[in-house]
Amino acid sequence: MTRAEAKERNRRALLDAALQVVSRDGHRARLDEIAELAGVTTGAVYSLFGSKNGLVVAVVADYLGPHYAELEQTLPRELDLPAAVESFARHYRRSCDAPGAAAALSLQVTLLDMAVHDADLRIRLAESIRAQEARLVGLFAGRAHGAGTVTADQAQRLVGALRPLFVGLTQGVVLGLADTADEQFFADAARALVQLA
């Protein structure tokens, strides 16, 4: 195994171990336990991620990356803004029924709790999530809408409104508090935001 391959193997092992331990222990997660589970030393964490917070931020980016990549496949460029937002909403709603939806919600709550306890982590998580959301802004910007084209600023405002709407709706669906929030409900809510944007 080359040095680069060993580094990537250690990186992947740490991300997987951190996801497991952080999901279970939240802000009480211990770096030495994560390293032990990954089969590396704590020095590897500092070498690869800089700190425990760096590792947690990398876990979030790693966890969200496939979600945004899937969205890129779901929203072809030829769709106008209303159609793209509706497709996004329906995709988001279907994710509420996925086998890992409850675990995803649990991780979200755990990360919020960790951020409340650690100002540095809060800042770093916000930066990381904004970077991931920039991909979504890019998916909506440049689409036809009405007589014009969606600007990056308009797409940013729309994403800023869609995120809390869908986070809240998803929590309601997963917790069984939003039984009537089907795909059409998500699509109608998203379309209402498009008209405001």
mmCIF file with all atom_site columns, C-alpha atoms in Angstrom:
data_model
loop_
_atom_site.group_PDB
_atom_site.id
_atom_site.type_symbol
_atom_site.label_atom_id
_atom_site.label_alt_id
_atom_site.label_comp_id
_atom_site.label_asym_id
_atom_site.label_entity_id
_atom_site.label_seq_id
_atom_site.pdbx_PDB_ins_code
_atom_site.Cartn_x
_atom_site.Cartn_y
_atom_site.Cartn_z
_atom_site.occupancy
_atom_site.B_iso_or_equiv
_atom_site.pdbx_formal_charge
_atom_site.auth_seq_id
_atom_site.auth_comp_id
_atom_site.auth_asym_id
_atom_site.auth_atom_id
_atom_site.pdbx_PDB_model_num
ATOM 1   C CA . MET A 1 1   ? 0.000   0.000  0.000   1.00 0.00 ? 1   MET A CA 1
ATOM 2   C CA . THR A 1 2   ? 1.333   3.412  -0.937  1.00 0.00 ? 2   THR A CA 1
ATOM 3   C CA . ARG A 1 3   ? 1.591   6.249  1.548   1.00 0.00 ? 3   ARG A CA 1
ATOM 4   C CA . ALA A 1 4   ? -1.335  8.039  -0.170  1.00 0.00 ? 4   ALA A CA 1
ATOM 5   C CA . GLU A 1 5   ? -3.467  4.896  -0.005  1.00 0.00 ? 5   GLU A CA 1
ATOM 6   C CA . ALA A 1 6   ? -2.677  4.436  3.692   1.00 0.00 ? 6   ALA A CA 1
ATOM 7   C CA . LYS A 1 7   ? -3.543  8.074  4.365   1.00 0.00 ? 7   LYS A CA 1
ATOM 8   C CA . GLU A 1 8   ? -6.868  7.722  2.560   1.00 0.00 ? 8   GLU A CA 1
ATOM 9   C CA . ARG A 1 9   ? -7.614  4.451  4.380   1.00 0.00 ? 9   ARG A CA 1
ATOM 10  C CA . ASN A 1 10  ? -6.943  6.156  7.737   1.00 0.00 ? 10  ASN A CA 1
ATOM 11  C CA . ARG A 1 11  ? -9.020  9.157  6.722   1.00 0.00 ? 11  ARG A CA 1
ATOM 12  C CA . ARG A 1 12  ? -11.959 6.946  5.756   1.00 0.00 ? 12  ARG A CA 1
ATOM 13  C CA . ALA A 1 13  ? -11.642 4.862  8.936   1.00 0.00 ? 13  ALA A CA 1
ATOM 14  C CA . LEU A 1 14  ? -11.646 8.022  11.069  1.00 0.00 ? 14  LEU A CA 1
ATOM 15  C CA . LEU A 1 15  ? -14.682 9.463  9.286   1.00 0.00 ? 15  LEU A CA 1
ATOM 16  C CA . ASP A 1 16  ? -16.622 6.216  9.768   1.00 0.00 ? 16  ASP A CA 1
ATOM 17  C CA . ALA A 1 17  ? -15.571 5.864  13.411  1.00 0.00 ? 17  ALA A CA 1
ATOM 18  C CA . ALA A 1 18  ? -16.332 9.507  14.172  1.00 0.00 ? 18  ALA A CA 1
ATOM 19  C CA . LEU A 1 19  ? -19.790 9.233  12.635  1.00 0.00 ? 19  LEU A CA 1
ATOM 20  C CA . GLN A 1 20  ? -20.507 6.236  14.825  1.00 0.00 ? 20  GLN A CA 1
ATOM 21  C CA . VAL A 1 21  ? -19.146 7.706  18.073  1.00 0.00 ? 21  VAL A CA 1
ATOM 22  C CA . VAL A 1 22  ? -20.471 11.240 17.531  1.00 0.00 ? 22  VAL A CA 1
ATOM 23  C CA . SER A 1 23  ? -23.924 9.888  16.638  1.00 0.00 ? 23  SER A CA 1
ATOM 24  C CA . ARG A 1 24  ? -23.947 7.984  19.916  1.00 0.00 ? 24  ARG A CA 1
ATOM 25  C CA . ASP A 1 25  ? -22.156 10.370 22.305  1.00 0.00 ? 25  ASP A CA 1
ATOM 26  C CA . GLY A 1 26  ? -22.540 13.856 20.813  1.00 0.00 ? 26  GLY A CA 1
ATOM 27  C CA . HIS A 1 27  ? -20.356 16.498 22.461  1.00 0.00 ? 27  HIS A CA 1
ATOM 28  C CA . ARG A 1 28  ? -19.128 13.859 24.901  1.00 0.00 ? 28  ARG A CA 1
ATOM 29  C CA . ALA A 1 29  ? -17.471 11.907 22.072  1.00 0.00 ? 29  ALA A CA 1
ATOM 30  C CA . ARG A 1 30  ? -13.862 11.192 22.947  1.00 0.00 ? 30  ARG A CA 1
ATOM 31  C CA . LEU A 1 31  ? -11.121 11.535 20.387  1.00 0.00 ? 31  LEU A CA 1
ATOM 32  C CA . ASP A 1 32  ? -9.166  8.593  21.799  1.00 0.00 ? 32  ASP A CA 1
ATOM 33  C CA . GLU A 1 33  ? -12.192 6.309  21.381  1.00 0.00 ? 33  GLU A CA 1
ATOM 34  C CA . ILE A 1 34  ? -12.708 7.457  17.790  1.00 0.00 ? 34  ILE A CA 1
ATOM 35  C CA . ALA A 1 35  ? -9.036  6.832  16.999  1.00 0.00 ? 35  ALA A CA 1
ATOM 36  C CA . GLU A 1 36  ? -9.102  3.412  18.667  1.00 0.00 ? 36  GLU A CA 1
ATOM 37  C CA . LEU A 1 37  ? -12.209 2.384  16.741  1.00 0.00 ? 37  LEU A CA 1
ATOM 38  C CA . ALA A 1 38  ? -10.537 3.534  13.514  1.00 0.00 ? 38  ALA A CA 1
ATOM 39  C CA . GLY A 1 39  ? -7.380  1.598  14.364  1.00 0.00 ? 39  GLY A CA 1
ATOM 40  C CA . VAL A 1 40  ? -5.133  4.677  14.379  1.00 0.00 ? 40  VAL A CA 1
ATOM 41  C CA . THR A 1 41  ? -3.538  6.977  16.941  1.00 0.00 ? 41  THR A CA 1
ATOM 42  C CA . THR A 1 42  ? -4.964  10.335 17.989  1.00 0.00 ? 42  THR A CA 1
ATOM 43  C CA . GLY A 1 43  ? -1.980  11.836 16.198  1.00 0.00 ? 43  GLY A CA 1
ATOM 44  C CA . ALA A 1 44  ? -3.539  10.686 12.929  1.00 0.00 ? 44  ALA A CA 1
ATOM 45  C CA . VAL A 1 45  ? -6.623  12.774 13.717  1.00 0.00 ? 45  VAL A CA 1
ATOM 46  C CA . TYR A 1 46  ? -4.491  15.891 14.153  1.00 0.00 ? 46  TYR A CA 1
ATOM 47  C CA . SER A 1 47  ? -2.426  15.078 11.087  1.00 0.00 ? 47  SER A CA 1
ATOM 48  C CA . LEU A 1 48  ? -5.450  14.519 8.838   1.00 0.00 ? 48  LEU A CA 1
ATOM 49  C CA . PHE A 1 49  ? -8.073  16.896 10.284  1.00 0.00 ? 49  PHE A CA 1
ATOM 50  C CA . GLY A 1 50  ? -6.241  19.326 12.568  1.00 0.00 ? 50  GLY A CA 1
ATOM 51  C CA . SER A 1 51  ? -8.525  18.776 15.564  1.00 0.00 ? 51  SER A CA 1
ATOM 52  C CA . LYS A 1 52  ? -11.593 16.970 16.829  1.00 0.00 ? 52  LYS A CA 1
ATOM 53  C CA . ASN A 1 53  ? -13.727 19.809 15.466  1.00 0.00 ? 53  ASN A CA 1
ATOM 54  C CA . GLY A 1 54  ? -12.002 19.490 12.107  1.00 0.00 ? 54  GLY A CA 1
ATOM 55  C CA . LEU A 1 55  ? -12.905 15.807 12.109  1.00 0.00 ? 55  LEU A CA 1
ATOM 56  C CA . VAL A 1 56  ? -16.551 16.537 12.994  1.00 0.00 ? 56  VAL A CA 1
ATOM 57  C CA . VAL A 1 57  ? -16.814 19.122 10.216  1.00 0.00 ? 57  VAL A CA 1
ATOM 58  C CA . ALA A 1 58  ? -15.296 16.613 7.780   1.00 0.00 ? 58  ALA A CA 1
ATOM 59  C CA . VAL A 1 59  ? -17.857 14.016 8.915   1.00 0.00 ? 59  VAL A CA 1
ATOM 60  C CA . VAL A 1 60  ? -20.689 16.424 8.103   1.00 0.00 ? 60  VAL A CA 1
ATOM 61  C CA . ALA A 1 61  ? -19.258 17.261 4.674   1.00 0.00 ? 61  ALA A CA 1
ATOM 62  C CA . ASP A 1 62  ? -18.722 13.556 3.983   1.00 0.00 ? 62  ASP A CA 1
ATOM 63  C CA . TYR A 1 63  ? -22.273 12.770 5.122   1.00 0.00 ? 63  TYR A CA 1
ATOM 64  C CA . LEU A 1 64  ? -23.890 15.561 3.070   1.00 0.00 ? 64  LEU A CA 1
ATOM 65  C CA . GLY A 1 65  ? -21.745 15.139 -0.047  1.00 0.00 ? 65  GLY A CA 1
ATOM 66  C CA . PRO A 1 66  ? -23.664 12.200 -1.550  1.00 0.00 ? 66  PRO A CA 1
ATOM 67  C CA . HIS A 1 67  ? -26.980 13.970 -0.806  1.00 0.00 ? 67  HIS A CA 1
ATOM 68  C CA . TYR A 1 68  ? -25.960 17.003 -2.858  1.00 0.00 ? 68  TYR A CA 1
ATOM 69  C CA . ALA A 1 69  ? -24.470 14.828 -5.606  1.00 0.00 ? 69  ALA A CA 1
ATOM 70  C CA . GLU A 1 70  ? -27.790 12.984 -5.851  1.00 0.00 ? 70  GLU A CA 1
ATOM 71  C CA . LEU A 1 71  ? -29.634 16.297 -6.083  1.00 0.00 ? 71  LEU A CA 1
ATOM 72  C CA . GLU A 1 72  ? -27.437 17.313 -8.997  1.00 0.00 ? 72  GLU A CA 1
ATOM 73  C CA . GLN A 1 73  ? -28.677 14.214 -10.812 1.00 0.00 ? 73  GLN A CA 1
ATOM 74  C CA . THR A 1 74  ? -32.303 14.922 -9.843  1.00 0.00 ? 74  THR A CA 1
ATOM 75  C CA . LEU A 1 75  ? -32.386 18.492 -11.175 1.00 0.00 ? 75  LEU A CA 1
ATOM 76  C CA . PRO A 1 76  ? -31.463 18.562 -14.865 1.00 0.00 ? 76  PRO A CA 1
ATOM 77  C CA . ARG A 1 77  ? -30.481 22.010 -16.179 1.00 0.00 ? 77  ARG A CA 1
ATOM 78  C CA . GLU A 1 78  ? -33.361 22.176 -18.680 1.00 0.00 ? 78  GLU A CA 1
ATOM 79  C CA . LEU A 1 79  ? -35.967 22.479 -15.893 1.00 0.00 ? 79  LEU A CA 1
ATOM 80  C CA . ASP A 1 80  ? -37.153 26.008 -15.171 1.00 0.00 ? 80  ASP A CA 1
ATOM 81  C CA . LEU A 1 81  ? -37.038 27.217 -11.569 1.00 0.00 ? 81  LEU A CA 1
ATOM 82  C CA . PRO A 1 82  ? -40.562 26.158 -10.499 1.00 0.00 ? 82  PRO A CA 1
ATOM 83  C CA . ALA A 1 83  ? -40.082 22.659 -11.954 1.00 0.00 ? 83  ALA A CA 1
ATOM 84  C CA . ALA A 1 84  ? -36.605 22.324 -10.405 1.00 0.00 ? 84  ALA A CA 1
ATOM 85  C CA . VAL A 1 85  ? -37.848 23.428 -6.981  1.00 0.00 ? 85  VAL A CA 1
ATOM 86  C CA . GLU A 1 86  ? -40.782 21.022 -7.195  1.00 0.00 ? 86  GLU A CA 1
ATOM 87  C CA . SER A 1 87  ? -38.449 18.167 -8.148  1.00 0.00 ? 87  SER A CA 1
ATOM 88  C CA . PHE A 1 88  ? -36.172 19.130 -5.255  1.00 0.00 ? 88  PHE A CA 1
ATOM 89  C CA . ALA A 1 89  ? -39.128 19.186 -2.844  1.00 0.00 ? 89  ALA A CA 1
ATOM 90  C CA . ARG A 1 90  ? -40.376 15.776 -3.939  1.00 0.00 ? 90  ARG A CA 1
ATOM 91  C CA . HIS A 1 91  ? -36.867 14.332 -3.643  1.00 0.00 ? 91  HIS A CA 1
ATOM 92  C CA . TYR A 1 92  ? -36.509 15.811 -0.162  1.00 0.00 ? 92  TYR A CA 1
ATOM 93  C CA . ARG A 1 93  ? -39.849 14.322 0.899   1.00 0.00 ? 93  ARG A CA 1
ATOM 94  C CA . ARG A 1 94  ? -38.888 10.873 -0.382  1.00 0.00 ? 94  ARG A CA 1
ATOM 95  C CA . SER A 1 95  ? -35.756 11.046 1.758   1.00 0.00 ? 95  SER A CA 1
ATOM 96  C CA . CYS A 1 96  ? -38.037 11.205 4.825   1.00 0.00 ? 96  CYS A CA 1
ATOM 97  C CA . ASP A 1 97  ? -39.129 7.639  4.071   1.00 0.00 ? 97  ASP A CA 1
ATOM 98  C CA . ALA A 1 98  ? -35.610 6.307  3.487   1.00 0.00 ? 98  ALA A CA 1
ATOM 99  C CA . PRO A 1 99  ? -34.375 3.627  5.901   1.00 0.00 ? 99  PRO A CA 1
ATOM 100 C CA . GLY A 1 100 ? -31.815 5.995  7.456   1.00 0.00 ? 100 GLY A CA 1
ATOM 101 C CA . ALA A 1 101 ? -34.171 8.968  7.978   1.00 0.00 ? 101 ALA A CA 1
ATOM 102 C CA . ALA A 1 102 ? -34.442 8.566  11.751  1.00 0.00 ? 102 ALA A CA 1
ATOM 103 C CA . ALA A 1 103 ? -30.656 8.161  12.068  1.00 0.00 ? 103 ALA A CA 1
ATOM 104 C CA . ALA A 1 104 ? -30.147 11.286 9.940   1.00 0.00 ? 104 ALA A CA 1
ATOM 105 C CA . LEU A 1 105 ? -32.482 13.257 12.193  1.00 0.00 ? 105 LEU A CA 1
ATOM 106 C CA . SER A 1 106 ? -30.692 11.946 15.267  1.00 0.00 ? 106 SER A CA 1
ATOM 107 C CA . LEU A 1 107 ? -27.331 13.035 13.835  1.00 0.00 ? 107 LEU A CA 1
ATOM 108 C CA . GLN A 1 108 ? -28.763 16.465 13.013  1.00 0.00 ? 108 GLN A CA 1
ATOM 109 C CA . VAL A 1 109 ? -29.988 16.926 16.591  1.00 0.00 ? 109 VAL A CA 1
ATOM 110 C CA . THR A 1 110 ? -26.674 15.662 17.964  1.00 0.00 ? 110 THR A CA 1
ATOM 111 C CA . LEU A 1 111 ? -24.697 18.105 15.825  1.00 0.00 ? 111 LEU A CA 1
ATOM 112 C CA . LEU A 1 112 ? -26.928 20.973 16.951  1.00 0.00 ? 112 LEU A CA 1
ATOM 113 C CA . ASP A 1 113 ? -26.288 19.994 20.551  1.00 0.00 ? 113 ASP A CA 1
ATOM 114 C CA . MET A 1 114 ? -22.543 19.841 19.916  1.00 0.00 ? 114 MET A CA 1
ATOM 115 C CA . ALA A 1 115 ? -22.597 23.265 18.257  1.00 0.00 ? 115 ALA A CA 1
ATOM 116 C CA . VAL A 1 116 ? -24.445 24.745 21.238  1.00 0.00 ? 116 VAL A CA 1
ATOM 117 C CA . HIS A 1 117 ? -21.672 23.502 23.528  1.00 0.00 ? 117 HIS A CA 1
ATOM 118 C CA . ASP A 1 118 ? -18.754 24.620 21.336  1.00 0.00 ? 118 ASP A CA 1
ATOM 119 C CA . ALA A 1 119 ? -18.613 28.051 19.675  1.00 0.00 ? 119 ALA A CA 1
ATOM 120 C CA . ASP A 1 120 ? -15.679 27.102 17.425  1.00 0.00 ? 120 ASP A CA 1
ATOM 121 C CA . LEU A 1 121 ? -17.538 24.043 16.164  1.00 0.00 ? 121 LEU A CA 1
ATOM 122 C CA . ARG A 1 122 ? -20.688 26.126 15.626  1.00 0.00 ? 122 ARG A CA 1
ATOM 123 C CA . ILE A 1 123 ? -18.785 28.548 13.398  1.00 0.00 ? 123 ILE A CA 1
ATOM 124 C CA . ARG A 1 124 ? -17.008 25.784 11.487  1.00 0.00 ? 124 ARG A CA 1
ATOM 125 C CA . LEU A 1 125 ? -20.193 23.758 10.952  1.00 0.00 ? 125 LEU A CA 1
ATOM 126 C CA . ALA A 1 126 ? -22.019 26.836 9.674   1.00 0.00 ? 126 ALA A CA 1
ATOM 127 C CA . GLU A 1 127 ? -19.205 27.506 7.193   1.00 0.00 ? 127 GLU A CA 1
ATOM 128 C CA . SER A 1 128 ? -19.216 23.885 6.034   1.00 0.00 ? 128 SER A CA 1
ATOM 129 C CA . ILE A 1 129 ? -22.976 23.760 5.600   1.00 0.00 ? 129 ILE A CA 1
ATOM 130 C CA . ARG A 1 130 ? -22.946 27.055 3.700   1.00 0.00 ? 130 ARG A CA 1
ATOM 131 C CA . ALA A 1 131 ? -20.299 25.615 1.374   1.00 0.00 ? 131 ALA A CA 1
ATOM 132 C CA . GLN A 1 132 ? -22.490 22.571 0.738   1.00 0.00 ? 132 GLN A CA 1
ATOM 133 C CA . GLU A 1 133 ? -25.527 24.805 0.181   1.00 0.00 ? 133 GLU A CA 1
ATOM 134 C CA . ALA A 1 134 ? -23.547 26.774 -2.393  1.00 0.00 ? 134 ALA A CA 1
ATOM 135 C CA . ARG A 1 135 ? -23.871 23.686 -4.561  1.00 0.00 ? 135 ARG A CA 1
ATOM 136 C CA . LEU A 1 136 ? -27.650 23.953 -4.284  1.00 0.00 ? 136 LEU A CA 1
ATOM 137 C CA . VAL A 1 137 ? -27.548 27.678 -5.051  1.00 0.00 ? 137 VAL A CA 1
ATOM 138 C CA . GLY A 1 138 ? -25.610 26.757 -8.184  1.00 0.00 ? 138 GLY A CA 1
ATOM 139 C CA . LEU A 1 139 ? -28.314 24.271 -9.129  1.00 0.00 ? 139 LEU A CA 1
ATOM 140 C CA . PHE A 1 140 ? -31.039 26.949 -8.983  1.00 0.00 ? 140 PHE A CA 1
ATOM 141 C CA . ALA A 1 141 ? -29.125 29.964 -10.341 1.00 0.00 ? 141 ALA A CA 1
ATOM 142 C CA . GLY A 1 142 ? -29.333 30.493 -14.086 1.00 0.00 ? 142 GLY A CA 1
ATOM 143 C CA . ARG A 1 143 ? -32.693 28.763 -14.482 1.00 0.00 ? 143 ARG A CA 1
ATOM 144 C CA . ALA A 1 144 ? -35.548 30.361 -16.358 1.00 0.00 ? 144 ALA A CA 1
ATOM 145 C CA . HIS A 1 145 ? -38.180 31.970 -14.171 1.00 0.00 ? 145 HIS A CA 1
ATOM 146 C CA . GLY A 1 146 ? -40.945 34.144 -15.526 1.00 0.00 ? 146 GLY A CA 1
ATOM 147 C CA . ALA A 1 147 ? -39.496 36.449 -18.134 1.00 0.00 ? 147 ALA A CA 1
ATOM 148 C CA . GLY A 1 148 ? -35.964 36.248 -16.778 1.00 0.00 ? 148 GLY A CA 1
ATOM 149 C CA . THR A 1 149 ? -33.247 34.101 -15.307 1.00 0.00 ? 149 THR A CA 1
ATOM 150 C CA . VAL A 1 150 ? -32.607 33.410 -11.630 1.00 0.00 ? 150 VAL A CA 1
ATOM 151 C CA . THR A 1 151 ? -29.601 35.306 -10.308 1.00 0.00 ? 151 THR A CA 1
ATOM 152 C CA . ALA A 1 152 ? -27.181 33.885 -7.761  1.00 0.00 ? 152 ALA A CA 1
ATOM 153 C CA . ASP A 1 153 ? -28.577 36.283 -5.118  1.00 0.00 ? 153 ASP A CA 1
ATOM 154 C CA . GLN A 1 154 ? -32.140 35.148 -5.811  1.00 0.00 ? 154 GLN A CA 1
ATOM 155 C CA . ALA A 1 155 ? -31.057 31.503 -5.658  1.00 0.00 ? 155 ALA A CA 1
ATOM 156 C CA . GLN A 1 156 ? -29.266 32.176 -2.359  1.00 0.00 ? 156 GLN A CA 1
ATOM 157 C CA . ARG A 1 157 ? -32.404 33.707 -0.836  1.00 0.00 ? 157 ARG A CA 1
ATOM 158 C CA . LEU A 1 158 ? -34.498 30.798 -2.083  1.00 0.00 ? 158 LEU A CA 1
ATOM 159 C CA . VAL A 1 159 ? -32.117 28.203 -0.622  1.00 0.00 ? 159 VAL A CA 1
ATOM 160 C CA . GLY A 1 160 ? -32.067 30.183 2.633   1.00 0.00 ? 160 GLY A CA 1
ATOM 161 C CA . ALA A 1 161 ? -35.855 29.818 2.798   1.00 0.00 ? 161 ALA A CA 1
ATOM 162 C CA . LEU A 1 162 ? -36.055 26.203 1.570   1.00 0.00 ? 162 LEU A CA 1
ATOM 163 C CA . ARG A 1 163 ? -33.558 24.856 4.116   1.00 0.00 ? 163 ARG A CA 1
ATOM 164 C CA . PRO A 1 164 ? -35.476 25.741 7.297   1.00 0.00 ? 164 PRO A CA 1
ATOM 165 C CA . LEU A 1 165 ? -38.794 24.845 5.673   1.00 0.00 ? 165 LEU A CA 1
ATOM 166 C CA . PHE A 1 166 ? -37.657 21.365 4.716   1.00 0.00 ? 166 PHE A CA 1
ATOM 167 C CA . VAL A 1 167 ? -35.651 20.767 7.879   1.00 0.00 ? 167 VAL A CA 1
ATOM 168 C CA . GLY A 1 168 ? -38.779 21.500 9.908   1.00 0.00 ? 168 GLY A CA 1
ATOM 169 C CA . LEU A 1 169 ? -41.070 19.464 7.664   1.00 0.00 ? 169 LEU A CA 1
ATOM 170 C CA . THR A 1 170 ? -38.644 16.550 7.660   1.00 0.00 ? 170 THR A CA 1
ATOM 171 C CA . GLN A 1 171 ? -38.484 16.559 11.434  1.00 0.00 ? 171 GLN A CA 1
ATOM 172 C CA . GLY A 1 172 ? -42.279 16.516 11.524  1.00 0.00 ? 172 GLY A CA 1
ATOM 173 C CA . VAL A 1 173 ? -42.536 13.615 9.082   1.00 0.00 ? 173 VAL A CA 1
ATOM 174 C CA . VAL A 1 174 ? -39.851 11.495 10.758  1.00 0.00 ? 174 VAL A CA 1
ATOM 175 C CA . LEU A 1 175 ? -41.329 12.113 14.210  1.00 0.00 ? 175 LEU A CA 1
ATOM 176 C CA . GLY A 1 176 ? -44.849 11.317 12.978  1.00 0.00 ? 176 GLY A CA 1
ATOM 177 C CA . LEU A 1 177 ? -46.105 14.858 13.557  1.00 0.00 ? 177 LEU A CA 1
ATOM 178 C CA . ALA A 1 178 ? -46.815 15.717 9.909   1.00 0.00 ? 178 ALA A CA 1
ATOM 179 C CA . ASP A 1 179 ? -48.833 12.783 8.622   1.00 0.00 ? 179 ASP A CA 1
ATOM 180 C CA . THR A 1 180 ? -50.422 14.789 5.794   1.00 0.00 ? 180 THR A CA 1
ATOM 181 C CA . ALA A 1 181 ? -47.106 16.200 4.523   1.00 0.00 ? 181 ALA A CA 1
ATOM 182 C CA . ASP A 1 182 ? -46.788 14.044 1.412   1.00 0.00 ? 182 ASP A CA 1
ATOM 183 C CA . GLU A 1 183 ? -44.779 14.837 -1.737  1.00 0.00 ? 183 GLU A CA 1
ATOM 184 C CA . GLN A 1 184 ? -47.498 17.164 -3.008  1.00 0.00 ? 184 GLN A CA 1
ATOM 185 C CA . PHE A 1 185 ? -47.497 19.061 0.295   1.00 0.00 ? 185 PHE A CA 1
ATOM 186 C CA . PHE A 1 186 ? -43.721 19.558 0.055   1.00 0.00 ? 186 PHE A CA 1
ATOM 187 C CA . ALA A 1 187 ? -44.032 20.624 -3.599  1.00 0.00 ? 187 ALA A CA 1
ATOM 188 C CA . ASP A 1 188 ? -46.827 23.120 -2.834  1.00 0.00 ? 188 ASP A CA 1
ATOM 189 C CA . ALA A 1 189 ? -44.835 24.629 0.059   1.00 0.00 ? 189 ALA A CA 1
ATOM 190 C CA . ALA A 1 190 ? -41.747 24.979 -2.138  1.00 0.00 ? 190 ALA A CA 1
ATOM 191 C CA . ARG A 1 191 ? -43.737 26.532 -4.993  1.00 0.00 ? 191 ARG A CA 1
ATOM 192 C CA . ALA A 1 192 ? -45.117 29.138 -2.579  1.00 0.00 ? 192 ALA A CA 1
ATOM 193 C CA . LEU A 1 193 ? -41.535 30.128 -1.720  1.00 0.00 ? 193 LEU A CA 1
ATOM 194 C CA . VAL A 1 194 ? -40.638 30.422 -5.405  1.00 0.00 ? 194 VAL A CA 1
ATOM 195 C CA . GLN A 1 195 ? -43.422 32.972 -5.833  1.00 0.00 ? 195 GLN A CA 1
ATOM 196 C CA . LEU A 1 196 ? -42.002 34.985 -2.938  1.00 0.00 ? 196 LEU A CA 1
ATOM 197 C CA . ALA A 1 197 ? -38.411 34.842 -4.231  1.00 0.00 ? 197 ALA A CA 1
#
